[in-house]
Short mmCIF file of C-alpha atoms in Angstrom, two decimals:
data_model
loop_
_atom_site.label_atom_id
_atom_site.label_comp_id
_atom_site.label_asym_id
_atom_site.label_seq_id
_atom_site.Cartn_x
_atom_site.Cartn_y
_atom_site.Cartn_z
CA UNK A 1 116.60 25.74 189.08
CA UNK A 2 120.37 25.16 189.68
CA UNK A 3 121.94 26.46 192.76
CA UNK A 4 124.37 29.20 192.85
CA UNK A 5 127.12 26.67 193.51
CA UNK A 6 125.85 24.61 190.55
CA UNK A 7 126.15 27.79 188.35
CA UNK A 8 129.67 28.29 189.51
CA UNK A 9 130.70 24.79 188.57
CA UNK A 10 129.25 25.18 185.19
CA UNK A 11 130.90 28.55 184.66
CA UNK A 12 134.18 26.93 185.60
CA UNK A 13 133.55 23.90 183.36
CA UNK A 14 133.16 26.36 180.35
CA UNK A 15 136.09 28.43 181.33
CA UNK A 16 138.32 25.39 181.50
CA UNK A 17 137.24 24.28 177.87
CA UNK A 18 138.14 27.61 176.55
CA UNK A 19 141.22 27.95 178.58
CA UNK A 20 142.64 24.70 177.07
CA UNK A 21 143.13 26.41 173.69
CA UNK A 22 144.69 29.65 174.97
CA UNK A 23 148.28 30.01 173.76
CA UNK A 24 151.24 30.44 176.25
CA UNK A 25 151.81 34.15 175.34
CA UNK A 26 148.04 34.97 175.85
CA UNK A 27 148.22 33.03 179.26
CA UNK A 28 151.10 35.14 180.26
CA UNK A 29 149.29 38.18 179.42
CA UNK A 30 146.37 37.31 181.37
CA UNK A 31 148.55 36.86 184.40
CA UNK A 32 150.12 40.10 184.00
CA UNK A 33 146.54 41.67 183.91
CA UNK A 34 146.02 40.42 187.56
CA UNK A 35 149.20 42.41 188.78
CA UNK A 36 147.66 45.91 188.78
CA UNK A 37 144.42 44.80 190.40
CA UNK A 38 146.45 42.79 192.99
CA UNK A 39 148.69 45.83 193.69
CA UNK A 40 145.58 48.07 194.07
CA UNK A 41 144.02 45.85 196.68
CA UNK A 42 147.30 45.00 198.70
CA UNK A 43 147.23 47.66 201.08
CA UNK A 44 143.71 47.02 202.38
CA UNK A 45 144.39 43.35 202.23
CA UNK A 46 147.26 43.47 204.48
CA UNK A 47 145.49 45.95 206.85
CA UNK A 48 142.48 43.63 207.59
CA UNK A 49 144.88 40.67 207.84
CA UNK A 50 146.71 42.52 210.50
CA UNK A 51 143.61 43.30 212.14
CA UNK A 52 142.55 39.66 212.17
CA UNK A 53 145.79 38.46 213.82
CA UNK A 54 145.97 41.42 216.38
CA UNK A 55 149.04 42.97 214.68
CA UNK A 56 149.69 46.75 214.52
CA UNK A 57 149.75 47.48 210.71
CA UNK A 58 152.34 49.92 211.24
CA UNK A 59 154.78 47.65 213.00
CA UNK A 60 157.52 45.79 211.53
CA UNK A 61 155.74 42.61 212.22
CA UNK A 62 153.10 43.56 209.53
CA UNK A 63 155.94 42.80 207.02
CA UNK A 64 155.05 39.24 207.38
CA UNK A 65 151.65 39.94 206.10
CA UNK A 66 153.06 41.71 203.02
CA UNK A 67 155.69 39.06 202.25
CA UNK A 68 153.34 35.98 202.84
CA UNK A 69 150.32 37.52 201.15
CA UNK A 70 150.40 39.91 198.09
CA UNK A 71 154.19 40.14 197.80
CA UNK A 72 154.73 36.30 197.26
CA UNK A 73 151.71 36.20 194.87
CA UNK A 74 152.95 39.13 192.82
CA UNK A 75 156.30 37.26 192.38
CA UNK A 76 154.64 34.21 191.19
CA UNK A 77 152.51 35.93 188.76
CA UNK A 78 155.67 37.41 187.35
CA UNK A 79 157.66 34.24 187.28
CA UNK A 80 154.76 32.34 185.88
CA UNK A 81 154.33 35.01 183.07
CA UNK A 82 158.18 35.18 182.33
CA UNK A 83 158.30 31.33 182.10
CA UNK A 84 155.29 31.23 179.58
CA UNK A 85 157.06 34.03 177.78
CA UNK A 86 160.27 31.86 177.39
CA UNK A 87 162.39 34.19 179.52
CA UNK A 88 163.70 31.51 181.82
CA UNK A 89 165.45 29.31 179.20
CA UNK A 90 168.21 27.11 180.80
CA UNK A 91 170.14 25.57 177.94
CA UNK A 92 173.24 27.57 178.87
CA UNK A 93 173.37 26.04 182.29
CA UNK A 94 173.28 22.43 181.10
CA UNK A 95 176.18 20.31 181.93
CA UNK A 96 176.22 17.42 179.46
CA UNK A 97 178.82 15.46 181.19
CA UNK A 98 176.55 15.19 184.10
CA UNK A 99 173.31 15.39 182.33
CA UNK A 100 172.14 17.93 184.67
CA UNK A 101 170.83 21.53 184.42
CA UNK A 102 171.01 24.20 187.26
CA UNK A 103 167.67 25.76 187.59
CA UNK A 104 168.17 27.85 190.70
CA UNK A 105 169.11 30.61 191.41
CA UNK A 106 167.53 32.13 188.52
CA UNK A 107 167.98 35.82 189.54
CA UNK A 108 169.86 37.98 191.66
CA UNK A 109 167.23 38.24 194.43
CA UNK A 110 167.29 34.27 194.69
CA UNK A 111 171.01 34.44 195.39
CA UNK A 112 170.67 37.38 197.95
CA UNK A 113 167.82 35.55 199.93
CA UNK A 114 169.51 32.15 199.85
CA UNK A 115 173.25 32.64 199.51
CA UNK A 116 175.02 29.44 198.69
CA UNK A 117 172.00 27.47 197.75
CA UNK A 118 171.47 26.03 194.25
CA UNK A 119 168.79 23.62 192.72
CA UNK A 120 169.69 21.22 189.95
CA UNK A 121 167.69 18.90 187.78
CA UNK A 122 169.28 15.46 186.86
CA UNK A 123 167.86 13.54 183.79
CA UNK A 124 167.51 9.78 183.36
CA UNK A 125 167.89 9.89 179.60
CA UNK A 126 171.01 11.00 177.79
CA UNK A 127 170.91 14.50 176.30
CA UNK A 128 167.44 15.38 177.47
CA UNK A 129 168.66 18.48 179.33
CA UNK A 130 170.29 19.93 175.89
CA UNK A 131 166.73 20.24 174.35
CA UNK A 132 164.57 22.86 175.14
CA UNK A 133 161.13 21.55 175.98
CA UNK A 134 158.14 23.57 174.84
CA UNK A 135 154.97 22.49 176.34
CA UNK A 136 151.80 23.58 174.45
CA UNK A 137 148.85 24.23 176.90
CA UNK A 138 146.75 21.45 174.85
CA UNK A 139 149.33 18.87 176.03
CA UNK A 140 148.18 19.39 179.65
CA UNK A 141 144.79 17.89 178.82
CA UNK A 142 141.35 19.37 178.44
CA UNK A 143 141.21 20.44 182.00
CA UNK A 144 138.06 20.33 183.97
CA UNK A 145 136.84 21.80 187.33
CA UNK A 146 138.81 21.63 190.59
CA UNK A 147 137.55 22.16 194.16
CA UNK A 148 140.27 23.94 196.30
CA UNK A 149 139.76 23.84 199.87
CA UNK A 150 141.78 26.99 200.86
CA UNK A 151 144.45 27.19 203.42
CA UNK A 152 143.74 29.12 206.71
CA UNK A 153 147.11 29.77 207.66
CA UNK A 154 148.87 31.69 204.87
CA UNK A 155 146.70 33.99 202.89
CA UNK A 156 148.60 33.65 199.50
CA UNK A 157 148.16 29.89 199.39
CA UNK A 158 144.37 29.68 198.13
CA UNK A 159 144.98 31.72 194.99
CA UNK A 160 148.25 30.10 194.42
CA UNK A 161 146.81 26.63 194.42
CA UNK A 162 144.11 27.82 191.95
CA UNK A 163 146.68 29.27 189.47
CA UNK A 164 149.04 26.35 189.83
CA UNK A 165 146.27 23.88 188.90
CA UNK A 166 145.33 26.27 186.08
CA UNK A 167 148.71 26.38 184.44
CA UNK A 168 149.83 22.89 185.12
CA UNK A 169 146.50 20.69 184.64
CA UNK A 170 144.32 23.14 182.69
CA UNK A 171 141.87 23.02 185.57
CA UNK A 172 139.55 26.00 186.64
CA UNK A 173 139.03 26.25 190.21
CA UNK A 174 136.37 27.05 192.73
CA UNK A 175 138.10 28.01 196.09
CA UNK A 176 136.15 27.48 199.04
CA UNK A 177 137.87 29.71 201.63
CA UNK A 178 138.69 28.59 205.15
CA UNK A 179 136.39 30.40 207.68
CA UNK A 180 139.70 31.53 209.30
CA UNK A 181 140.43 33.87 206.61
CA UNK A 182 137.29 34.22 204.47
CA UNK A 183 137.25 38.03 205.40
CA UNK A 184 139.71 38.28 202.28
CA UNK A 185 137.04 36.98 199.81
CA UNK A 186 136.38 40.55 198.33
CA UNK A 187 140.17 41.15 197.94
CA UNK A 188 140.76 37.86 196.19
CA UNK A 189 137.89 38.84 193.76
CA UNK A 190 139.23 42.25 193.15
CA UNK A 191 142.97 41.06 192.69
CA UNK A 192 142.04 38.15 190.38
CA UNK A 193 138.96 39.80 188.50
CA UNK A 194 140.67 39.03 185.07
CA UNK A 195 140.75 35.26 185.85
CA UNK A 196 137.26 35.50 187.29
CA UNK A 197 135.86 37.22 184.31
CA UNK A 198 136.86 34.08 182.10
CA UNK A 199 135.62 31.68 184.73
CA UNK A 200 138.90 30.36 185.56
CA UNK A 201 138.66 30.84 189.34
CA UNK A 202 135.93 31.58 191.81
CA UNK A 203 136.16 32.37 195.70
CA UNK A 204 133.25 31.30 197.90
CA UNK A 205 132.68 31.00 201.61
CA UNK A 206 130.90 28.51 203.75
CA UNK A 207 131.07 25.79 206.20
CA UNK A 208 131.86 22.09 205.83
CA UNK A 209 128.47 21.43 204.38
CA UNK A 210 129.39 23.92 201.39
CA UNK A 211 132.67 22.10 201.09
CA UNK A 212 131.01 18.72 201.09
CA UNK A 213 128.47 19.82 198.14
CA UNK A 214 131.38 21.27 196.15
CA UNK A 215 133.64 18.29 196.18
CA UNK A 216 130.99 15.70 195.60
CA UNK A 217 129.65 17.73 192.51
CA UNK A 218 129.81 15.29 189.76
CA UNK A 219 131.34 17.95 187.49
CA UNK A 220 134.39 18.52 189.79
CA UNK A 221 136.98 16.20 188.61
CA UNK A 222 139.88 17.07 191.08
CA UNK A 223 140.07 18.20 194.75
CA UNK A 224 142.89 19.91 196.42
CA UNK A 225 143.18 20.71 199.98
CA UNK A 226 145.43 22.36 202.64
CA UNK A 227 144.94 21.33 206.17
CA UNK A 228 145.51 18.57 208.64
CA UNK A 229 145.62 14.77 208.35
CA UNK A 230 142.33 14.85 210.03
CA UNK A 231 140.93 17.18 207.31
CA UNK A 232 142.21 14.85 204.56
CA UNK A 233 140.79 11.62 206.23
CA UNK A 234 137.26 13.45 206.55
CA UNK A 235 137.42 14.49 203.03
CA UNK A 236 138.60 11.27 201.36
CA UNK A 237 137.59 8.68 203.76
CA UNK A 238 134.69 9.39 206.08
CA UNK A 239 133.48 12.79 207.51
CA UNK A 240 132.45 10.83 210.70
CA UNK A 241 135.85 10.61 212.60
CA UNK A 242 134.74 7.37 214.40
CA UNK A 243 134.43 5.67 211.03
CA UNK A 244 137.66 6.67 209.45
CA UNK A 245 139.86 3.75 210.46
CA UNK A 246 137.07 1.32 209.49
CA UNK A 247 136.87 3.06 206.09
CA UNK A 248 140.70 2.83 205.57
CA UNK A 249 140.64 -0.91 206.63
CA UNK A 250 137.91 -1.57 203.99
CA UNK A 251 139.71 0.45 201.43
CA UNK A 252 136.42 2.13 200.27
CA UNK A 253 136.83 5.85 200.02
CA UNK A 254 133.80 8.09 200.19
CA UNK A 255 135.54 10.41 197.47
CA UNK A 256 136.56 8.53 194.60
CA UNK A 257 138.39 11.52 192.60
CA UNK A 258 141.96 12.57 192.45
CA UNK A 259 142.92 14.42 195.62
CA UNK A 260 146.13 16.43 196.14
CA UNK A 261 146.97 17.97 199.63
CA UNK A 262 149.40 19.90 201.62
CA UNK A 263 149.16 18.63 205.06
CA UNK A 264 150.46 19.58 208.40
CA UNK A 265 153.62 18.04 209.53
CA UNK A 266 156.51 17.74 212.11
CA UNK A 267 159.08 19.47 210.22
CA UNK A 268 162.66 18.75 211.32
CA UNK A 269 165.62 21.15 211.13
CA UNK A 270 168.87 19.10 210.94
CA UNK A 271 172.00 21.24 212.30
CA UNK A 272 175.23 19.88 210.75
CA UNK A 273 177.95 19.88 213.26
CA UNK A 274 180.72 22.59 212.87
CA UNK A 275 183.32 23.88 213.41
CA UNK A 276 181.38 27.13 213.21
CA UNK A 277 182.35 30.66 214.17
CA UNK A 278 180.29 32.48 216.83
CA UNK A 279 178.84 34.74 214.01
CA UNK A 280 177.70 31.67 212.16
CA UNK A 281 176.07 30.12 215.18
CA UNK A 282 174.08 33.35 215.93
CA UNK A 283 173.08 33.82 212.46
CA UNK A 284 171.62 30.24 212.08
CA UNK A 285 170.00 30.32 215.52
CA UNK A 286 168.13 33.43 214.42
CA UNK A 287 167.12 31.71 211.26
CA UNK A 288 165.52 28.74 213.26
CA UNK A 289 163.94 31.10 215.68
CA UNK A 290 162.45 33.06 212.84
CA UNK A 291 161.24 30.01 211.13
CA UNK A 292 159.46 28.92 214.25
CA UNK A 293 157.91 32.31 214.99
CA UNK A 294 156.58 33.26 211.44
CA UNK A 295 152.92 33.47 211.40
CA UNK A 296 152.80 32.24 214.97
CA UNK A 297 154.21 28.93 213.87
CA UNK A 298 150.97 28.00 211.91
CA UNK A 299 152.94 27.02 208.88
CA UNK A 300 153.34 23.42 207.67
CA UNK A 301 157.27 24.17 207.13
CA UNK A 302 157.59 25.80 210.76
CA UNK A 303 160.32 23.79 212.66
CA UNK A 304 158.81 21.48 215.16
CA UNK A 305 161.87 19.09 215.75
CA UNK A 306 165.68 20.23 216.05
CA UNK A 307 168.15 17.46 215.37
CA UNK A 308 171.68 17.87 216.56
CA UNK A 309 174.78 15.80 216.83
CA UNK A 310 175.07 14.48 220.37
CA UNK A 311 178.75 14.83 220.53
CA UNK A 312 179.08 18.11 218.62
CA UNK A 313 181.39 20.20 220.71
CA UNK A 314 179.40 23.33 219.99
CA UNK A 315 175.92 22.00 220.59
CA UNK A 316 175.30 24.04 223.71
CA UNK A 317 176.72 27.07 222.24
CA UNK A 318 174.25 26.80 219.45
CA UNK A 319 171.49 26.14 221.83
CA UNK A 320 172.28 29.13 223.96
CA UNK A 321 172.24 31.41 220.91
CA UNK A 322 168.81 29.75 219.92
CA UNK A 323 167.45 30.38 223.38
CA UNK A 324 168.52 33.93 223.38
CA UNK A 325 167.06 34.57 219.75
CA UNK A 326 163.74 33.13 220.76
CA UNK A 327 163.57 35.40 223.83
CA UNK A 328 163.98 38.34 221.44
CA UNK A 329 161.07 37.57 219.53
CA UNK A 330 157.94 39.83 219.70
CA UNK A 331 154.81 38.15 221.35
CA UNK A 332 152.18 37.22 218.90
CA UNK A 333 148.53 36.34 219.21
CA UNK A 334 147.39 32.74 218.45
CA UNK A 335 144.85 34.01 215.91
#
């Protein structure tokens, strides 16, 4: 008799086979089906997340759990759906003389959140940007089953990883939640019930033994993880820490499957030397402090290294503003 995990893998495999033939408009409709269920589960999702992290759910700090949890997922669902519906065409932003197209900002909110920032794509082949590319779902391949080892730091990452793999690679996912935040399993299941009914995503709990059984299942064709370098080494090279270096030296991996990963890092912030106004210095110092404090700094993009110009005349002024901004931050628990 197959195990529960094997049954989930088989369900995902069937879901992936059927998904490969689903048209873009129908994919968009399915994503939109998730939006009401996500909204319905959001308040309780945020409440228990705050409880787990020792945050007053009625405080301003609780806003972080909304923004980096249900809110960002809702935004992804909407933008993915709109893209599949063809609402983010960029032909009018194409600059033929540079063979470049501006893709960001795409809406007023983008400009509001990141004033002065823009994103551009440059093409190597002449005229590519003037042609609107239409990607049929079948062109992504027949898909398969992905094992997603979920992030423990940001609660939106596990389901967003699964949705990304679904839309870009036709992969149905089984998401093994990190024990740090597996209290959200029920809420993930409620929010993404439309995808679960079609076998496109499943959320499971368990320890490293469950993770090992999942990633080594023959029907799992892709593995994605969020974690540390040590976690990646344990998954790809050898679960025994003392044998990792020997395995790397030999070039023999214990997991011979495609693996993608988002790993921890020493993220730098480069401060471009002025002249800056006092208001600029204070504004940017608060930005850096906020980046550091968000989610108790348990983010891969939290600043860990500050780089300034040695002979910048306003360097000490900036550092003074940064120290003042950090002193104003509310204390947080290292959950």
